[in-house]
mmCIF file of C-alpha atoms in Angstrom:
data_model
loop_
_atom_site.group_PDB
_atom_site.id
_atom_site.type_symbol
_atom_site.label_atom_id
_atom_site.label_comp_id
_atom_site.label_asym_id
_atom_site.label_seq_id
_atom_site.Cartn_x
_atom_site.Cartn_y
_atom_site.Cartn_z
ATOM 1 C CA MET S 157 75.833 35.283 89.793
ATOM 2 C CA THR S 158 76.330 31.556 90.158
ATOM 3 C CA SER S 159 79.256 29.904 91.872
ATOM 4 C CA LEU S 160 81.845 28.401 89.546
ATOM 5 C CA LEU S 161 83.564 26.030 91.991
ATOM 6 C CA PRO S 162 82.344 24.046 95.016
ATOM 7 C CA GLU S 163 82.559 25.621 98.417
ATOM 8 C CA TRP S 164 85.272 23.242 99.590
ATOM 9 C CA THR S 165 87.870 24.532 97.133
ATOM 10 C CA ALA S 166 90.886 26.203 98.740
ATOM 11 C CA TYR S 167 92.453 29.216 97.084
ATOM 12 C CA ARG S 168 96.027 29.652 95.982
ATOM 13 C CA GLN S 169 97.747 32.717 94.639
ATOM 14 C CA ILE S 170 95.482 35.707 93.862
ATOM 15 C CA VAL S 171 91.915 34.920 92.871
ATOM 16 C CA VAL S 172 88.687 36.752 92.260
ATOM 17 C CA ALA S 173 85.969 34.855 94.069
ATOM 18 C CA ASP S 174 82.384 35.227 95.114
ATOM 19 C CA THR S 175 81.364 35.051 98.746
ATOM 20 C CA SER S 176 80.211 31.435 98.432
ATOM 21 C CA GLY S 177 83.522 30.170 97.067
ATOM 22 C CA GLY S 178 83.141 30.685 93.313
ATOM 23 C CA VAL S 179 86.333 31.646 91.533
ATOM 24 C CA ILE S 180 86.865 33.771 88.431
ATOM 25 C CA GLY S 181 90.217 34.368 86.823
ATOM 26 C CA SER S 182 92.240 32.358 89.318
ATOM 27 C CA GLY S 183 95.638 30.843 88.846
ATOM 28 C CA LYS S 184 96.733 27.287 89.724
ATOM 29 C CA MET S 185 94.607 25.768 92.467
ATOM 30 C CA GLN S 186 94.753 22.875 94.887
ATOM 31 C CA GLN S 187 91.644 21.259 96.347
ATOM 32 C CA VAL S 188 91.579 20.362 100.029
ATOM 33 C CA PRO S 189 88.625 19.774 102.362
ATOM 34 C CA TYR S 190 86.942 22.951 103.594
ATOM 35 C CA GLY S 191 87.675 22.189 107.227
ATOM 36 C CA SER S 192 91.264 21.053 106.701
ATOM 37 C CA VAL S 193 94.038 22.627 108.767
ATOM 38 C CA ASP S 194 95.849 23.209 105.481
ATOM 39 C CA ARG S 195 93.137 25.468 104.162
ATOM 40 C CA ASP S 196 94.717 28.788 103.109
ATOM 41 C CA LYS S 197 94.007 31.636 105.472
ATOM 42 C CA PRO S 198 93.499 34.870 103.491
ATOM 43 C CA LEU S 199 96.203 37.471 103.950
ATOM 44 C CA ILE S 200 94.103 40.050 102.127
ATOM 45 C CA ARG S 201 90.359 39.844 101.540
ATOM 46 C CA LEU S 202 88.725 42.714 99.671
ATOM 47 C CA SER S 203 85.411 42.999 97.880
ATOM 48 C CA TYR S 204 85.795 43.387 94.127
ATOM 49 C CA THR S 205 83.543 46.441 94.066
ATOM 50 C CA ARG S 206 85.689 48.246 96.646
ATOM 51 C CA LEU S 207 88.841 47.443 94.679
ATOM 52 C CA LEU S 208 87.126 48.661 91.516
ATOM 53 C CA VAL S 209 86.107 51.972 93.075
ATOM 54 C CA ILE S 210 89.646 52.539 94.382
ATOM 55 C CA THR S 211 91.173 51.628 91.006
ATOM 56 C CA VAL S 212 88.944 53.971 88.980
ATOM 57 C CA SER S 213 89.155 56.764 91.564
ATOM 58 C CA LEU S 214 92.958 56.961 91.265
ATOM 59 C CA PRO S 215 93.096 58.242 87.651
ATOM 60 C CA LEU S 216 89.881 60.253 88.127
ATOM 61 C CA LEU S 217 91.195 62.199 91.121
ATOM 62 C CA GLY S 218 94.632 62.437 89.529
ATOM 63 C CA LEU S 219 93.173 63.930 86.343
ATOM 64 C CA ILE S 220 91.053 66.451 88.228
ATOM 65 C CA ALA S 221 94.040 67.476 90.367
ATOM 66 C CA CYS S 222 96.284 67.925 87.309
ATOM 67 C CA ILE S 223 93.761 70.053 85.405
ATOM 68 C CA VAL S 224 92.948 72.244 88.407
ATOM 69 C CA LEU S 225 96.601 72.746 89.391
ATOM 70 C CA SER S 226 97.669 73.504 85.820
ATOM 71 C CA MET S 227 94.961 76.168 85.515
ATOM 72 C CA LEU S 228 95.771 77.697 88.899
ATOM 73 C CA ASN S 229 99.572 77.611 88.740
ATOM 74 C CA HIS S 230 100.528 77.390 85.055
ATOM 75 C CA TYR S 231 97.560 78.754 83.141
ATOM 76 C CA ASN S 232 99.521 80.426 80.323
ATOM 77 C CA ALA S 233 101.848 77.463 79.804
ATOM 78 C CA ALA S 234 99.009 74.899 80.026
ATOM 79 C CA THR S 235 96.734 76.701 77.537
ATOM 80 C CA TYR S 236 99.471 77.762 75.106
ATOM 81 C CA THR S 237 99.110 76.569 71.504
ATOM 82 C CA HIS S 238 101.462 76.838 68.550
ATOM 83 C CA CYS S 239 98.922 79.120 66.848
ATOM 84 C CA GLN S 240 98.999 81.497 69.833
ATOM 85 C CA VAL S 241 95.233 82.000 69.687
ATOM 86 C CA ALA S 242 92.809 82.254 72.607
ATOM 87 C CA ASN S 243 92.454 78.984 74.504
ATOM 88 C CA TYR S 244 90.733 78.489 77.849
ATOM 89 C CA LEU S 245 91.271 74.843 78.822
ATOM 90 C CA PRO S 246 94.473 72.780 78.920
ATOM 91 C CA SER S 247 94.570 69.527 77.010
ATOM 92 C CA ILE S 248 95.237 66.433 79.096
ATOM 93 C CA SER S 249 98.695 66.104 77.556
ATOM 94 C CA ALA S 250 99.521 69.683 78.577
ATOM 95 C CA ALA S 251 98.094 69.267 82.074
ATOM 96 C CA ILE S 252 100.090 66.125 82.875
ATOM 97 C CA SER S 253 103.374 67.394 81.424
ATOM 98 C CA LEU S 254 103.900 70.182 83.961
ATOM 99 C CA THR S 255 105.404 69.997 87.453
ATOM 100 C CA PRO S 256 104.175 68.829 89.976
ATOM 101 C CA GLU S 257 101.184 67.664 87.913
ATOM 102 C CA ARG S 258 103.194 65.051 86.059
ATOM 103 C CA TYR S 259 104.207 63.350 89.330
ATOM 104 C CA ILE S 260 100.625 63.270 90.583
ATOM 105 C CA TRP S 261 99.465 61.691 87.327
ATOM 106 C CA ARG S 262 102.293 59.169 87.224
ATOM 107 C CA PHE S 263 101.649 58.155 90.824
ATOM 108 C CA SER S 264 97.919 57.661 90.146
ATOM 109 C CA ILE S 265 98.368 55.681 86.933
ATOM 110 C CA GLY S 266 101.203 53.591 88.341
ATOM 111 C CA LEU S 267 99.104 52.494 91.325
ATOM 112 C CA HIS S 268 96.019 51.712 89.259
ATOM 113 C CA SER S 269 97.755 49.750 86.479
ATOM 114 C CA ALA S 270 98.244 46.458 88.371
ATOM 115 C CA PRO S 271 94.578 46.124 89.452
ATOM 116 C CA ARG S 272 93.598 46.839 85.845
ATOM 117 C CA VAL S 273 95.491 43.715 84.758
ATOM 118 C CA LEU S 274 93.758 41.700 87.482
ATOM 119 C CA MET S 275 90.365 42.957 86.305
ATOM 120 C CA ALA S 276 91.151 42.044 82.707
ATOM 121 C CA ALA S 277 92.079 38.513 83.848
ATOM 122 C CA ALA S 278 88.873 38.292 85.877
ATOM 123 C CA TYR S 279 86.803 39.171 82.815
ATOM 124 C CA LEU S 280 88.679 36.592 80.748
ATOM 125 C CA GLY S 281 87.823 33.885 83.272
ATOM 126 C CA PHE S 282 84.213 35.091 83.383
ATOM 127 C CA TYR S 283 83.833 34.955 79.585
ATOM 128 C CA ARG S 284 85.491 31.542 79.286
ATOM 129 C CA CYS S 285 82.982 30.127 81.766
ATOM 130 C CA ARG S 286 80.051 31.742 79.970
ATOM 131 C CA PHE S 287 81.072 30.721 76.452
ATOM 132 C CA THR S 288 82.235 27.140 76.980
ATOM 133 C CA ARG S 289 80.483 25.956 73.797
ATOM 134 C CA ARG S 290 80.951 29.054 71.645
ATOM 135 C CA ARG S 291 84.464 28.925 70.250
ATOM 136 C CA THR S 292 84.116 32.188 68.315
ATOM 137 C CA ASP S 293 83.131 34.087 71.438
ATOM 138 C CA GLN S 294 85.914 32.421 73.420
ATOM 139 C CA LEU S 295 88.434 33.708 70.873
ATOM 140 C CA LEU S 296 86.792 37.126 71.047
ATOM 141 C CA SER S 297 87.156 37.076 74.835
ATOM 142 C CA VAL S 298 90.902 36.426 74.447
ATOM 143 C CA LEU S 299 91.123 39.343 72.006
ATOM 144 C CA THR S 300 89.238 41.528 74.500
ATOM 145 C CA PHE S 301 91.750 40.561 77.185
ATOM 146 C CA LEU S 302 94.694 41.462 74.922
ATOM 147 C CA LEU S 303 93.074 44.788 74.044
ATOM 148 C CA ALA S 304 92.652 45.546 77.756
ATOM 149 C CA LEU S 305 96.367 44.900 78.282
ATOM 150 C CA SER S 306 97.233 47.030 75.247
ATOM 151 C CA GLU S 307 95.068 49.869 76.563
ATOM 152 C CA ASN S 308 96.893 49.706 79.881
ATOM 153 C CA VAL S 309 100.310 49.710 78.196
ATOM 154 C CA GLY S 310 99.342 52.679 76.015
ATOM 155 C CA LEU S 311 98.183 54.597 79.083
ATOM 156 C CA LEU S 312 101.445 53.871 80.898
ATOM 157 C CA LEU S 313 103.457 54.946 77.842
ATOM 158 C CA LEU S 314 101.704 58.303 77.406
ATOM 159 C CA THR S 315 101.894 58.839 81.173
ATOM 160 C CA TYR S 316 105.591 58.243 81.720
ATOM 161 C CA VAL S 317 106.737 59.918 78.496
ATOM 162 C CA SER S 318 105.200 63.390 78.448
ATOM 163 C CA SER S 319 104.617 65.442 75.310
ATOM 164 C CA THR S 320 107.384 67.864 76.319
ATOM 165 C CA GLU S 321 109.921 65.054 76.749
ATOM 166 C CA ASN S 322 109.294 63.105 73.537
ATOM 167 C CA TYR S 323 106.255 64.126 71.533
ATOM 168 C CA ASN S 324 106.313 61.184 69.081
ATOM 169 C CA ILE S 325 106.448 58.503 71.786
ATOM 170 C CA HIS S 326 103.758 60.310 73.774
ATOM 171 C CA LYS S 327 101.579 60.566 70.663
ATOM 172 C CA ASN S 328 102.036 56.875 69.837
ATOM 173 C CA GLY S 329 101.145 55.934 73.410
ATOM 174 C CA PHE S 330 98.007 58.061 73.171
ATOM 175 C CA MET S 331 97.019 56.421 69.862
ATOM 176 C CA ILE S 332 97.561 52.929 71.322
ATOM 177 C CA PHE S 333 95.443 53.865 74.328
ATOM 178 C CA ILE S 334 92.558 55.339 72.320
ATOM 179 C CA GLY S 335 92.580 52.641 69.637
ATOM 180 C CA SER S 336 92.772 49.769 72.123
ATOM 181 C CA SER S 337 90.112 51.407 74.287
ATOM 182 C CA LEU S 338 87.608 51.733 71.447
ATOM 183 C CA PHE S 339 88.114 48.190 70.175
ATOM 184 C CA HIS S 340 88.038 46.844 73.729
ATOM 185 C CA MET S 341 84.672 48.533 74.282
ATOM 186 C CA LEU S 342 83.383 47.224 70.959
ATOM 187 C CA CYS S 343 84.408 43.618 71.691
ATOM 188 C CA THR S 344 83.031 43.861 75.224
ATOM 189 C CA CYS S 345 79.667 45.110 73.944
ATOM 190 C CA ARG S 346 79.575 42.233 71.429
ATOM 191 C CA LEU S 347 80.187 39.659 74.171
ATOM 192 C CA TRP S 348 77.645 41.231 76.482
ATOM 193 C CA SER S 349 75.026 41.384 73.743
ATOM 194 C CA VAL S 350 75.172 37.570 73.690
ATOM 195 C CA ILE S 351 75.053 37.375 77.497
ATOM 196 C CA ALA S 352 72.087 39.764 77.688
ATOM 197 C CA LYS S 353 70.264 37.852 74.954
ATOM 198 C CA TYR S 354 70.105 34.667 77.033
ATOM 199 C CA SER S 355 70.212 36.135 80.546
ATOM 200 C CA LEU S 356 67.292 36.751 82.879
ATOM 201 C CA ILE S 357 69.407 38.605 85.473
ATOM 202 C CA SER S 358 68.474 42.297 85.674
ATOM 203 C CA GLU S 359 72.013 43.372 86.673
ATOM 204 C CA GLU S 360 73.455 41.826 83.520
ATOM 205 C CA MET S 361 70.858 43.508 81.320
ATOM 206 C CA MET S 362 71.574 46.857 82.969
ATOM 207 C CA SER S 363 75.320 46.330 82.631
ATOM 208 C CA TYR S 364 75.002 45.655 78.911
ATOM 209 C CA ARG S 365 72.841 48.726 78.285
ATOM 210 C CA ARG S 366 75.233 50.991 80.143
ATOM 211 C CA LYS S 367 78.251 49.528 78.371
ATOM 212 C CA PHE S 368 76.648 50.129 74.992
ATOM 213 C CA ARG S 369 75.626 53.719 75.816
ATOM 214 C CA LEU S 370 79.073 54.578 77.157
ATOM 215 C CA PHE S 371 80.736 53.040 74.097
ATOM 216 C CA PHE S 372 78.504 55.109 71.805
ATOM 217 C CA PHE S 373 79.154 58.254 73.876
ATOM 218 C CA ASN S 374 82.906 57.624 73.884
ATOM 219 C CA GLY S 375 83.023 57.016 70.126
ATOM 220 C CA CYS S 376 81.072 60.180 69.333
ATOM 221 C CA PHE S 377 83.332 62.401 71.400
ATOM 222 C CA CYS S 378 86.432 60.712 69.998
ATOM 223 C CA LEU S 379 85.279 61.768 66.532
ATOM 224 C CA LEU S 380 84.518 65.290 67.753
ATOM 225 C CA ALA S 381 87.937 65.532 69.406
ATOM 226 C CA VAL S 382 89.639 64.519 66.148
ATOM 227 C CA TYR S 383 87.546 67.054 64.215
ATOM 228 C CA PHE S 384 88.373 69.954 66.547
ATOM 229 C CA PHE S 385 92.067 69.000 66.678
ATOM 230 C CA ARG S 386 92.366 68.954 62.878
ATOM 231 C CA ARG S 387 90.367 72.149 62.552
ATOM 232 C CA HIS S 388 92.601 73.883 65.099
ATOM 233 C CA ASN S 389 95.753 72.840 63.256
ATOM 234 C CA ALA S 390 94.317 73.813 59.867
ATOM 235 C CA TYR S 391 92.699 77.185 60.663
ATOM 236 C CA CYS S 392 94.042 78.299 64.083
ATOM 237 C CA GLU S 393 90.645 79.595 65.224
ATOM 238 C CA ALA S 394 90.244 81.000 68.727
ATOM 239 C CA GLY S 395 88.531 78.626 71.183
ATOM 240 C CA ILE S 396 88.638 75.555 68.944
ATOM 241 C CA TYR S 397 91.434 73.938 70.955
ATOM 242 C CA THR S 398 89.311 74.498 74.062
ATOM 243 C CA LEU S 399 86.538 72.443 72.452
ATOM 244 C CA PHE S 400 89.093 69.743 71.650
ATOM 245 C CA ALA S 401 90.271 69.690 75.279
ATOM 246 C CA PHE S 402 86.683 69.467 76.559
ATOM 247 C CA CYS S 403 85.936 66.535 74.231
ATOM 248 C CA GLU S 404 89.157 64.887 75.366
ATOM 249 C CA TYR S 405 88.012 65.139 78.987
ATOM 250 C CA LEU S 406 84.705 63.459 78.133
ATOM 251 C CA VAL S 407 86.460 60.678 76.228
ATOM 252 C CA VAL S 408 88.644 59.838 79.224
ATOM 253 C CA LEU S 409 85.789 60.153 81.732
ATOM 254 C CA SER S 410 83.506 57.889 79.682
ATOM 255 C CA ASN S 411 86.346 55.366 79.449
ATOM 256 C CA MET S 412 86.563 55.336 83.255
ATOM 257 C CA ALA S 413 82.777 54.999 83.512
ATOM 258 C CA PHE S 414 82.862 52.046 81.092
ATOM 259 C CA HIS S 415 85.309 50.218 83.348
ATOM 260 C CA MET S 416 83.101 51.047 86.343
ATOM 261 C CA THR S 417 80.321 48.888 84.857
ATOM 262 C CA ALA S 418 82.236 45.939 86.323
ATOM 263 C CA TYR S 419 80.525 47.040 89.547
ATOM 264 C CA TRP S 420 77.397 45.207 88.353
ATOM 265 C CA ASP S 421 79.284 42.308 86.748
ATOM 266 C CA PHE S 422 81.224 41.249 89.863
ATOM 267 C CA GLY S 423 79.042 42.614 92.647
ATOM 268 C CA GLY S 424 79.261 39.468 94.782
ATOM 269 C CA LYS S 425 82.940 38.727 94.213
ATOM 270 C CA GLU S 426 86.007 39.121 96.390
ATOM 271 C CA VAL S 427 89.726 39.434 95.759
ATOM 272 C CA ILE S 428 91.651 37.086 98.048
ATOM 273 C CA VAL S 429 95.401 36.794 98.607
ATOM 274 C CA ALA S 430 96.281 33.578 100.495
ATOM 275 C CA THR S 431 99.399 31.614 101.362
ATOM 276 C CA SER S 432 100.060 28.320 99.624
ATOM 277 C CA PRO S 433 99.770 25.089 101.668
ATOM 278 C CA GLU S 434 103.349 24.084 100.839
ATOM 279 C CA GLY S 435 104.661 27.111 102.733
ATOM 280 C CA LYS S 436 103.125 25.873 105.984
ATOM 281 C CA HIS S 437 105.153 22.671 106.265
ATOM 282 C CA PHE S 438 108.726 22.525 107.577
#
């Protein structure tokens, strides 16, 4: 991936940069010579891929822990349905509403939410550089950024307000999360279809194909989850809620996998936190 700024640019605030000095999604910047004594010394320097793996691993491990603990410690409560029919898997809402599962989930989502905003900003900067002469796609990139923020807000809402505390708020948070997630994937696939059309970089072609497949997979299991949920509420058949819960797991896991495709998009980038030059003068 090509560098977006010359090598002699100094960084300010938090930026996502490649190893040669390119910057994506940065804030205000000040240019000083590369060898200047005022050049910012990084306080934190972390590869984007490592940050991405940590960010996605938090909700993944948190979800697995919640499901396993709910089945081991609160199986009857976690698999209970209003129909009182046989059910063998807890829904995600049931698994994260119990104790101590709810605290594990809240801790995981709380830690991962801030890097998610940084990643959304990095993608916005990436798209704006790629679509400098395509105003429609630039507007679509802004919409994609807003959908990423909305998805994050919906996830925080359904996380910190459990279904047992306030079902309506939890349900609305879940709907915001799912709706924003699907439209975010759709807009992302549209942008990457343009990138892949004119790109000769194999990583970008692979990234687009995987994004599209995961979006299709996610959409299919969203529809299946809705079908099984409605069927369970309408007919109260044994095992149908289990199928809904299984589809729900796959929807969330494919959402995580979709975000992991950034591994190929920002493979040579770094996240740098540096002090500002003004703070070094007294």
